[in-house]
Coordinates of C-alpha atoms in Angstrom, one line a residue:
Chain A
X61 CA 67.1 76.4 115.7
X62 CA 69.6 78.0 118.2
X63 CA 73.3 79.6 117.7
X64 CA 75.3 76.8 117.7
X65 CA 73.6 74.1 116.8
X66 CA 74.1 71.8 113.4
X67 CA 71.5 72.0 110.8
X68 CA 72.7 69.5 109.0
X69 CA 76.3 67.4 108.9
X70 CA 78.0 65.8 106.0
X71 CA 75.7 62.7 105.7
X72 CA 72.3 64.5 105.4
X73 CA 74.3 67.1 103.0
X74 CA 75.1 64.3 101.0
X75 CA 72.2 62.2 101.2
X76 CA 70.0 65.5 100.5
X77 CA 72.5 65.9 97.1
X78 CA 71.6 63.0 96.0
X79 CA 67.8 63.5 96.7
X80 CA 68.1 66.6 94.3
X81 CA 69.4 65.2 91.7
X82 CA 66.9 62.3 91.9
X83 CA 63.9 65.0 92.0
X84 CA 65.7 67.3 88.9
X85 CA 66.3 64.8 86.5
X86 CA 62.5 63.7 87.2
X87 CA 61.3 66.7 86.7
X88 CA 63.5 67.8 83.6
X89 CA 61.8 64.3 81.8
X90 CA 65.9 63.7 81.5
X91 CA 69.0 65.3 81.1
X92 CA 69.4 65.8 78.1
X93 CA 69.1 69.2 77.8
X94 CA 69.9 70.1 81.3
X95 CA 72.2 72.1 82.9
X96 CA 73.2 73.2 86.3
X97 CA 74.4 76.6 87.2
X98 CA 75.8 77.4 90.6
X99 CA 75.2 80.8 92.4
X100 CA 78.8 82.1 93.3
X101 CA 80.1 81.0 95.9
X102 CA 78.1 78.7 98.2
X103 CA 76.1 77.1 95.2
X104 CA 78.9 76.0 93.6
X105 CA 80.0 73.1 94.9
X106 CA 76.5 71.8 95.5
X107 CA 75.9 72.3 91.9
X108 CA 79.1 70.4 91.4
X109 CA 77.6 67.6 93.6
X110 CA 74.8 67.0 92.1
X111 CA 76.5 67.0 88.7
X112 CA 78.1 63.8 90.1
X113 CA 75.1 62.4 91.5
X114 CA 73.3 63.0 88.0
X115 CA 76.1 61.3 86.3
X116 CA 76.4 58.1 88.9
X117 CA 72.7 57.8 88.3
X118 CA 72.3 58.7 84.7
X119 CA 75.7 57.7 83.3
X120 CA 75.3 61.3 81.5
X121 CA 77.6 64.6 82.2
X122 CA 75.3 67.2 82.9
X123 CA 77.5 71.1 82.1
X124 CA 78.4 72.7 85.1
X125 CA 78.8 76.5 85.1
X126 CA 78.7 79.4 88.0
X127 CA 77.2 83.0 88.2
X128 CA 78.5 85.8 90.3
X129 CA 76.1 88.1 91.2
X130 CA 78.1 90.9 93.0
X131 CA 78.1 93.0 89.7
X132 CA 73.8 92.3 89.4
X133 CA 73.4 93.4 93.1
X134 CA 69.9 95.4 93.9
X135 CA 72.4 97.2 96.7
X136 CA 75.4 97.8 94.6
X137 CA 75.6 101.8 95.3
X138 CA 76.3 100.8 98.9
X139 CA 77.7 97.2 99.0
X140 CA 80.6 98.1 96.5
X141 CA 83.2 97.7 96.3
X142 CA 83.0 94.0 97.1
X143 CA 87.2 92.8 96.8
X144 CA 86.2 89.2 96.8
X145 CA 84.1 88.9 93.4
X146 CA 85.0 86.1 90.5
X147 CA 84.4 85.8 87.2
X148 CA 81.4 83.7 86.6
X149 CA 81.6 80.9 84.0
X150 CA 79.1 79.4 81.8
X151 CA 80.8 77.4 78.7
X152 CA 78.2 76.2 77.3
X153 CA 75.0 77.1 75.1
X154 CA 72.2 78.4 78.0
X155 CA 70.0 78.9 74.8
X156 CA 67.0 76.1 74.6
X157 CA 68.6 74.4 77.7
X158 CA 66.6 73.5 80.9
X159 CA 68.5 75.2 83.2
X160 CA 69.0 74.8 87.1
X161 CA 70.2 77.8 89.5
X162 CA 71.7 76.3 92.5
X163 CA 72.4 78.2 95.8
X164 CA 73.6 76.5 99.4
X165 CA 71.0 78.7 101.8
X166 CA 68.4 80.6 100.5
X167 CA 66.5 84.2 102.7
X168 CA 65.7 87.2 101.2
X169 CA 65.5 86.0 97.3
X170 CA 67.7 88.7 95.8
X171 CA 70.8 86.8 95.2
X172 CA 68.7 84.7 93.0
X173 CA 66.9 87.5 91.1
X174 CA 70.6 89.2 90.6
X175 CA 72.0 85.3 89.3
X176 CA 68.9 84.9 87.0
X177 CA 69.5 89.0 85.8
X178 CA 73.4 87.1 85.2
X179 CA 72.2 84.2 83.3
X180 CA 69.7 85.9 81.0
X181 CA 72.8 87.9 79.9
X182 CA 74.3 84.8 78.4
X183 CA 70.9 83.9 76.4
X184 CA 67.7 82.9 76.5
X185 CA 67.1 79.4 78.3
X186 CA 63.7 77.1 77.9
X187 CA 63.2 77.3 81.6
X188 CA 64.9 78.2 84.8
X189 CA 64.7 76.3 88.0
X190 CA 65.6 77.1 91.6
X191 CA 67.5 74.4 93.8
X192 CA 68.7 75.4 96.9
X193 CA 70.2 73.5 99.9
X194 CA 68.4 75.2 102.7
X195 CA 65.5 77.6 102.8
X196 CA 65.8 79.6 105.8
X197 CA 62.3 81.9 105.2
X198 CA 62.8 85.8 105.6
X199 CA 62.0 86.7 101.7
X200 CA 61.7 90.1 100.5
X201 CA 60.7 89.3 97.2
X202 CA 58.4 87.0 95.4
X203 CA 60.6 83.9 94.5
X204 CA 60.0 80.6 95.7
X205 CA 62.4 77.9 94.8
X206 CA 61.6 74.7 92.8
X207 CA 64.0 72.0 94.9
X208 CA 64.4 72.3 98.3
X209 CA 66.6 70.6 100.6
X210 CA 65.5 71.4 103.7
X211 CA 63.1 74.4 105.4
X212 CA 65.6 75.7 108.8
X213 CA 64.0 78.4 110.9
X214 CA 66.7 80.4 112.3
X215 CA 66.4 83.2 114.5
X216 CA 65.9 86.9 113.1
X217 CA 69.9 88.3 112.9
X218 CA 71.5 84.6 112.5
X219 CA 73.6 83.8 109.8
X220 CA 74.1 79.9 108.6
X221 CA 77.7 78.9 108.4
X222 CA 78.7 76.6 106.3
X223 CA 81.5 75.1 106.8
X224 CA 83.8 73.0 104.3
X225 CA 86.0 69.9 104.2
X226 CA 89.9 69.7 103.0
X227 CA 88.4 69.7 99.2
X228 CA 85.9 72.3 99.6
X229 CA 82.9 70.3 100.2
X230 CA 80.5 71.3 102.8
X231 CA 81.3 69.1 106.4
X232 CA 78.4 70.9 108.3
X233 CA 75.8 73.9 108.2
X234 CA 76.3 75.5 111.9
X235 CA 73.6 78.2 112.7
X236 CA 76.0 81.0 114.3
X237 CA 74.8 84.5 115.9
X238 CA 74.5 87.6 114.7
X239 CA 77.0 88.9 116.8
X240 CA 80.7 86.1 116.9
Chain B
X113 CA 84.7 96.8 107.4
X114 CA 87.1 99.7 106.2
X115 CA 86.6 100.6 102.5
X116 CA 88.0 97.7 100.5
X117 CA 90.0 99.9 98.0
X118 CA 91.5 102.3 100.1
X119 CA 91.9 105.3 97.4
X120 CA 89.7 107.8 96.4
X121 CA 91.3 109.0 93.4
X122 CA 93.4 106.9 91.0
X123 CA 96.2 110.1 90.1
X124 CA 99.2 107.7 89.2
X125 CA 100.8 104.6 90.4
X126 CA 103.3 106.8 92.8
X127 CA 101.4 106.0 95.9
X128 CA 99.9 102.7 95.2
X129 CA 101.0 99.5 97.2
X130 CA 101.7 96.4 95.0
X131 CA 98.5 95.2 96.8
X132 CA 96.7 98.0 95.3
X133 CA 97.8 97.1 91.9
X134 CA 97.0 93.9 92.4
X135 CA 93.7 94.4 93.8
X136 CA 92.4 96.5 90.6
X137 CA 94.0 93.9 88.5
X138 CA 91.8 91.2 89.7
X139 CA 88.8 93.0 89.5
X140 CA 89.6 93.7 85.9
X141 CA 90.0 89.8 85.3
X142 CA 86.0 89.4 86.1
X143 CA 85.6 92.5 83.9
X144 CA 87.4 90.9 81.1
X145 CA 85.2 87.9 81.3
X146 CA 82.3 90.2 81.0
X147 CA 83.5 91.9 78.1
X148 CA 83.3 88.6 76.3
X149 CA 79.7 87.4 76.9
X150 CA 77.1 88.2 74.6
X151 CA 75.7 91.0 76.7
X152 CA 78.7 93.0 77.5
X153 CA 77.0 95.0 80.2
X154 CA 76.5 94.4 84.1
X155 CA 74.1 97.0 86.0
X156 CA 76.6 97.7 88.5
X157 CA 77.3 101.5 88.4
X158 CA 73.0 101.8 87.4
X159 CA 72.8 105.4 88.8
X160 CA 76.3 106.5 88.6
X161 CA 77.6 109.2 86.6
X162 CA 81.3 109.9 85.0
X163 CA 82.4 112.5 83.1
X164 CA 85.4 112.2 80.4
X165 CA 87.0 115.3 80.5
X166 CA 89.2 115.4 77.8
X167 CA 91.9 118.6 77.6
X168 CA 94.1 116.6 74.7
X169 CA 93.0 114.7 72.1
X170 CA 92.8 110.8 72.7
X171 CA 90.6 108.6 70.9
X172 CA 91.7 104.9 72.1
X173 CA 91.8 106.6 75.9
X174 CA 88.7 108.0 75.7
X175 CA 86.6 105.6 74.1
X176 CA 88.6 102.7 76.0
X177 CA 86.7 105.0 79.0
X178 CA 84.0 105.3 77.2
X179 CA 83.3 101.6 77.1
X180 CA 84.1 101.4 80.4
X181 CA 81.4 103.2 82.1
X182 CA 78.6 101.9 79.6
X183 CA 79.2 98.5 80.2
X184 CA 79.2 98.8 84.1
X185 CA 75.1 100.7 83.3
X186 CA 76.8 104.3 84.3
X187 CA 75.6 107.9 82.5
X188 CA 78.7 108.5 80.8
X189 CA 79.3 112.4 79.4
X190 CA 82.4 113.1 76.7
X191 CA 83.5 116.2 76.8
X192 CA 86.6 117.7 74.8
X193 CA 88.0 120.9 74.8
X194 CA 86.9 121.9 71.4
X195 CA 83.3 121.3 72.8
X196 CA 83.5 123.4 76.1
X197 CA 84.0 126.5 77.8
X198 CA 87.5 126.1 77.9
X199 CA 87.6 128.0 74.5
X200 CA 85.7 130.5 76.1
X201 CA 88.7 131.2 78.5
X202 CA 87.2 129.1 81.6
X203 CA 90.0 128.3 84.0
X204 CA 90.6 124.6 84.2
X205 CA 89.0 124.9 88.1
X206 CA 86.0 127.1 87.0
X207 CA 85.5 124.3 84.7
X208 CA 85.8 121.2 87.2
X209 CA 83.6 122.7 89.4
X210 CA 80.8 123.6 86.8
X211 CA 80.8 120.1 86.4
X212 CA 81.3 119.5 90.1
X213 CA 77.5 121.2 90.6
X214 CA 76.1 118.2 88.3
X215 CA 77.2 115.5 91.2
X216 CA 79.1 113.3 89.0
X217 CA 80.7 110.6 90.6
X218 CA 84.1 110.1 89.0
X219 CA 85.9 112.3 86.6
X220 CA 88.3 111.3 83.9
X221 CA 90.9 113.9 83.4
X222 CA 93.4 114.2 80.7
X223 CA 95.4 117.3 80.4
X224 CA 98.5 118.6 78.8
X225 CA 100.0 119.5 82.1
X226 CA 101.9 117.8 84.5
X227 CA 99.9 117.7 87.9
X228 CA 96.7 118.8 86.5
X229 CA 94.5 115.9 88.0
X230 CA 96.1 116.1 91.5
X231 CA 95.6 120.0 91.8
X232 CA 91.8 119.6 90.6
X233 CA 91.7 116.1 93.2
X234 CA 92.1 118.6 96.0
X235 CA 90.0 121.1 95.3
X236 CA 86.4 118.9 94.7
X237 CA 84.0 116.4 96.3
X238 CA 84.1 113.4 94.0
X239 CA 86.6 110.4 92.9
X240 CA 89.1 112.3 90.0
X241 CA 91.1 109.7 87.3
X242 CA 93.9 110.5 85.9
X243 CA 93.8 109.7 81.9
X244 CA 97.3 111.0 81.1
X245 CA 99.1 114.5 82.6
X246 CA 101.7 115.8 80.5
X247 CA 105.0 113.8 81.1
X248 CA 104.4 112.5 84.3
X249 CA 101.7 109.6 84.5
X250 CA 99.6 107.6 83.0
X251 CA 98.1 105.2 85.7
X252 CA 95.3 103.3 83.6
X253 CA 98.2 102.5 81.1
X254 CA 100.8 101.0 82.8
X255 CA 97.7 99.5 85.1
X256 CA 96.0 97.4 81.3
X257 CA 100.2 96.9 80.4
X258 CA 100.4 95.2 83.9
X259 CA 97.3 93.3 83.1
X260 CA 98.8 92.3 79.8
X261 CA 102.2 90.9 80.9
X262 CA 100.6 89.2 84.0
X263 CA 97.9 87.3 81.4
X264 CA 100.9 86.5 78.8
X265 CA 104.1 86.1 81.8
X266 CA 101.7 84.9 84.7
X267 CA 103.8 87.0 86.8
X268 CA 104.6 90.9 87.4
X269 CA 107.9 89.7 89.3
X270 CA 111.5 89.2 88.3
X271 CA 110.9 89.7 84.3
X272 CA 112.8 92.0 82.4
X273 CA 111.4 94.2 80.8
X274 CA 112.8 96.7 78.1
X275 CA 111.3 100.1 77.0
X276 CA 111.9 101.6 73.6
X277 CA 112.4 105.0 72.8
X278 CA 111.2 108.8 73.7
X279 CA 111.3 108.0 77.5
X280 CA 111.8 111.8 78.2
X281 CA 108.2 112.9 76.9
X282 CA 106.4 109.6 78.2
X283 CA 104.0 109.3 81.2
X284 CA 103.6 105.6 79.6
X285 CA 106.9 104.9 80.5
X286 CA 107.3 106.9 83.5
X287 CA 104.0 104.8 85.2
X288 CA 105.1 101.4 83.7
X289 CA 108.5 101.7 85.5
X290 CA 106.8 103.0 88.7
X291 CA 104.5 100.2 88.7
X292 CA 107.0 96.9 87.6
X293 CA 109.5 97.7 90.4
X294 CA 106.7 97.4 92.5
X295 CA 106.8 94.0 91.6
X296 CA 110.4 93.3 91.8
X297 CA 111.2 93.3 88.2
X298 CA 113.6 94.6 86.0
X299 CA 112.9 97.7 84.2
X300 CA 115.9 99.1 81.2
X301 CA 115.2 101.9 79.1
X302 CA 116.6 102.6 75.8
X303 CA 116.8 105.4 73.7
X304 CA 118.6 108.1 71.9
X305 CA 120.4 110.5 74.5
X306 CA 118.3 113.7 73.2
X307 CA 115.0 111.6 74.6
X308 CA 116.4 110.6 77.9
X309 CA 114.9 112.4 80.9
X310 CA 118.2 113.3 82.6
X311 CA 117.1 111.8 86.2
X312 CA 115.9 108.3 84.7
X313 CA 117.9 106.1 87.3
X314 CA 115.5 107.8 90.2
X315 CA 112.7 105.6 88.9
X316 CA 115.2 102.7 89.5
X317 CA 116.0 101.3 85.5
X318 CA 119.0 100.9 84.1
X319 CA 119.7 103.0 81.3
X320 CA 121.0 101.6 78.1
X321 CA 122.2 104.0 74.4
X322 CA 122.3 100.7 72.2
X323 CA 119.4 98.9 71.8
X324 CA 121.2 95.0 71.5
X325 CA 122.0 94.6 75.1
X326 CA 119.2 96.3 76.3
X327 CA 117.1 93.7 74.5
X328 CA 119.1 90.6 75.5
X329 CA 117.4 88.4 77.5
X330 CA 114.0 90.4 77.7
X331 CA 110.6 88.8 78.3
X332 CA 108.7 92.2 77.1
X333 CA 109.3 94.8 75.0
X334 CA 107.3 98.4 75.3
X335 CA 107.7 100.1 72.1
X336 CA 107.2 103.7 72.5
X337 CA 105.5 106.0 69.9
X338 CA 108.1 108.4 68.6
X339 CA 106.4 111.9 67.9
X340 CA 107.4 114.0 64.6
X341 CA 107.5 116.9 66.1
X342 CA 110.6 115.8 67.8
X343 CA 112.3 116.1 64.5
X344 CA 111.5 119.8 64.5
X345 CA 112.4 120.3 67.6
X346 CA 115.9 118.8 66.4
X347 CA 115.7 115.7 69.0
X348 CA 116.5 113.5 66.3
X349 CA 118.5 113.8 62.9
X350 CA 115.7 112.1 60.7
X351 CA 113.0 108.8 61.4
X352 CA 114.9 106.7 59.1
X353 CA 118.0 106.8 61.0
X354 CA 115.9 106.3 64.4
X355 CA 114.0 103.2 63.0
X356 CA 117.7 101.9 61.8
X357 CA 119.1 102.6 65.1
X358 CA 116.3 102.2 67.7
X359 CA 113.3 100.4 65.7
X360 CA 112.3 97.1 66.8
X361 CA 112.3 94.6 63.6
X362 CA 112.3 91.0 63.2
X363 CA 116.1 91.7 63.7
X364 CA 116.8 93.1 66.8
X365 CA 113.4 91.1 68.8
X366 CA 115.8 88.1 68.1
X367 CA 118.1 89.5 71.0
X368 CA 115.0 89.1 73.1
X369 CA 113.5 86.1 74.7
X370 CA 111.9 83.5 72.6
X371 CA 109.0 83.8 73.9
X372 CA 109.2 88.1 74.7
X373 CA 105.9 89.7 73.6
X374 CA 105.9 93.2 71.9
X375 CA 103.6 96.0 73.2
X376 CA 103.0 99.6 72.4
X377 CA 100.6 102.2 73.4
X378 CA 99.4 103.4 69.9
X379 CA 98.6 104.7 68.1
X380 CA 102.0 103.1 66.1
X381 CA 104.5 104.9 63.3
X382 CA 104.8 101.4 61.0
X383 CA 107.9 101.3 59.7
X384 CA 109.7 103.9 62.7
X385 CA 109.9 103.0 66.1
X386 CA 108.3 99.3 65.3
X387 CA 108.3 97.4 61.7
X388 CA 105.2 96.0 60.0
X389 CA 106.3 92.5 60.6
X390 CA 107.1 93.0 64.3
X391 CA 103.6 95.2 64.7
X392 CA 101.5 92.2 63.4
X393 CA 103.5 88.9 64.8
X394 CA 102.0 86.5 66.7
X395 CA 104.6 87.5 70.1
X396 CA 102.6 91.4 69.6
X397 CA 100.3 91.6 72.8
X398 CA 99.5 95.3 70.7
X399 CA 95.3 94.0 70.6
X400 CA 95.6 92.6 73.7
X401 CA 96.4 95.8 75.5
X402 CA 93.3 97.3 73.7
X403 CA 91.2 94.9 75.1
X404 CA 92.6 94.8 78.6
X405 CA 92.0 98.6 78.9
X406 CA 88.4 98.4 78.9
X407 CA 88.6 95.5 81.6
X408 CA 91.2 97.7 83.5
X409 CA 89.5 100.7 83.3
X410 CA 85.9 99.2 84.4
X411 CA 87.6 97.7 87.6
X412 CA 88.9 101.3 88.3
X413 CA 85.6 102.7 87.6
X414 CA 84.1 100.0 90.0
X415 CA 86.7 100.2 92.8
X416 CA 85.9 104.0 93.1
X417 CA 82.6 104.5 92.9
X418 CA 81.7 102.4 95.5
X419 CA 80.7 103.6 99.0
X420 CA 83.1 104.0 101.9
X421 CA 82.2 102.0 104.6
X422 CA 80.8 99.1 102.6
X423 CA 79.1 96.5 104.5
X424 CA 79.4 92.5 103.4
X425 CA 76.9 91.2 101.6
X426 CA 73.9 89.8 103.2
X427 CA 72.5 86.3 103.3
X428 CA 69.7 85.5 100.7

């Protein structure tokens, strides 16, 4: 895909949401012990999503909570000090649970080994799962996700830009250069 | 991208923007949250090292520093004057710099003179923190005070707030005023005369001798810690009469907001400058100060140990 060009617009987003949560409950056997966990920020509000598509299908609240991994960063020495970092927020019990990390675009891997580093600080879950939106390739370390939305191949030096509606949902996923 | 925090040194709040303020006090909200999971550590500062270099003694300080740097994965070194070459007769700079030649990142400097952080600031290669200079500033205090009133108020602008006591020997109070008119608010100090810096109105409070109207309408009151030497050095004519005249009770908070919290440094004189009842009521953010100054401190820590020049973060 080219600079410029739409990866995906708000109906696939939404449709692929929903095609998540179908495939995670599946797998889980239920969701009963489930929980979702976004990665801060992007993951988020798809994690919040498909929350809501579990519970229109299920008629059960899955808990939704949120990592931030600037703190667990491989590259902290020289990416610090990042002004823009949260708290992340998990109010519930990870222990025993079946738990679901959920990022919007997915490359090198190490924003999800820094989010499961996160998690594991706040116990000791059954399992962990990977759900991401987009997997655009390029990883520099061994971590494959579970769920995947949809495989993109961008060009080398691209970023994927995701851009959001008046309530923070995603509207579109533009691929934009390197260099605007 | 320019360096997000754009000190090197944190020497007092003279010289920091209200942005700046605010900017370490949001970091220390995420720091907060992580001092309340069950692992109370990130691996941020893995690699990094800071030194405590303690000239006066100061437990809460130290430790509250202490705590600091360990939970953010740094190599955190105490040292104390009793401990060091400073009762050998080392200069204070012969000293710096013999730590200097480890490569530590930050230093923590507490010392009984006014200045002391600022002239060692100059003279080495790595990020120096002020932990208290004589009379003159206190940065990380008023910055967890700040943190304090903003969690209880929700604001740093257009409170009033009204500080207790021995004004003339505090850097507590000196920073605090520094850093609330940087928001806007109201900042009265109250005290006897004897412990009144003579140019108090240059740090813009208003100056009150009875401690009624200076507590009328308050939102916080800073209790100051009143030092018994001061009674040798014929300051004051005896504690009882300043905790009858000056000592915040159950009493004298009633000219105070409703909803005013109580705060105070420590370590406390029960029954002097603040009564038992006042010290343990549930308006007494005295805990919650404790608390916020490992939060506060951390997000210094973080803010100046980073890189210049840091890049955003990457995709992935």
């Amino acid at each position: 895909m080219q600079p410029g060009e739409t990866v995906m617009d708000a109906e696939s987003i939404a449709r692929t949401v929903r095609r998540l949560a179908h495939e995670i409950v599946e797998r889980a056997g239920g969701t009963e012990r489930l929980a979702l966990v976004g990665v801060r920020r992007g993951g988020v509000p798809i994690a919040e999503r498909v929350a809501r598509a579990i519970e229109e299908a299920e008629k059960r609240v899955v808990p939704v909570g949120s990592v931030e991994i600037a703190l667990y960063r491989d590259d902290a020495a020289t990416a610090l000090p990042d002004p823009k970092i949260g708290p992340s927020r998990i109010d519930f019990d990870v222990n025993a649970r079946e738990v679901v990390l959920i990022d919007d675009v997915m490359q090198t891997g190490r924003t999800i080994r820094a989010a499961i580093d996160c998690l594991l600080d706040y116990g000791r879950p059954r399992r962990v799962w990977l759900a991401v939106l987009l997997d655009r390739g390029g990883r520099e370390l061994p971590i494959a996700p579970d769920f995947v939305g949809r495989v993109v191949q961008v060009p080398d030096g691209a970023r994927l830009e995701v851009k959001l509606d008046d309530v923070g949902f995603e509207r579109a996923i533009c691929v934009r250069s390197a260099t605007t | 991208m320019t360096r997000p925090f754009r000190h090197t040194h944190l020497l007092g709040i003279e010289g920091l923007e209200a942005s700046d303020v605010a900017q370490i006090l949001d970091a220390a909200e995420v720091f907060y949250e992580v001092s309340r999971r069950p692992v109370r550590k990130v691996p941020t500062l893995r690699g990094k090292s800071v030194i405590n270099l303690f000239f006066e003694a100061s437990t809460r300080t130290r430790t509250s520093f202490e705590l600091a740097g360990k939970r953010l994965s740094a190599d955190v070194v105490n040292i104390s004057t009793s401990t060091s070459s400073v009762t050998k007769g080392e200069t204070l700079l012969d000293t710096v710099q013999t730590l200097q030649a480890m490569h530590p990142d930050v230093v923590v400097i507490r010392h009984s003179a006014s200045g002391a952080p600022h002239y060692v600031s100059e003279r080495v290669g790595c990020s120096i923190v002020n932990a208290g200079d004589g009379a003159h500033e206190h940065p990380t205090q008023a910055l967890l005070d700040a943190f304090t009133i903003r969690r209880a108020k929700g604001t740093l602008s257009k409170l009033v707030v009204t500080i207790c006591g021995d004004v003339a020997h505090s850097r507590v109070a000196r920073s605090n005023a520094l850093l609330l008119r940087l928001f806007g608010s109201e900042v009265r100090v109250v005290g006897p005369r004897t412990l009144m810096p003579s140019e108090v109105e240059s740090l813009g409070v208003k100056v009150f001798d009875r401690l009624e109207p200076a507590l009328e309408g308050a939102d916080v009151v800073m209790v100051l810690r009143i030092q018994r030497e001061r009674l040798e050095g014929a300051l004051l004519p005896s504690m009882r009469e300043y905790s009858r005249t000056f000592g915040i009770s159950p009493r004298t908070l009633g000219y105070a907001k409703p909803d005013a919290i109580v705060m105070h440094p420590g370590p406390m004189n029960r029954g002097v400058e603040i009564s038992p009842e006042v010290a343990d009521h549930a308006r007494s953010a005295i805990l919650d100060q404790v608390e916020a100054g490992v939060a506060v401190r951390m997000a210094v820590l973080y803010l100046l140990a980073g890189e210049a020049g840091a890049g955003p973060g990457t995709q992935g």
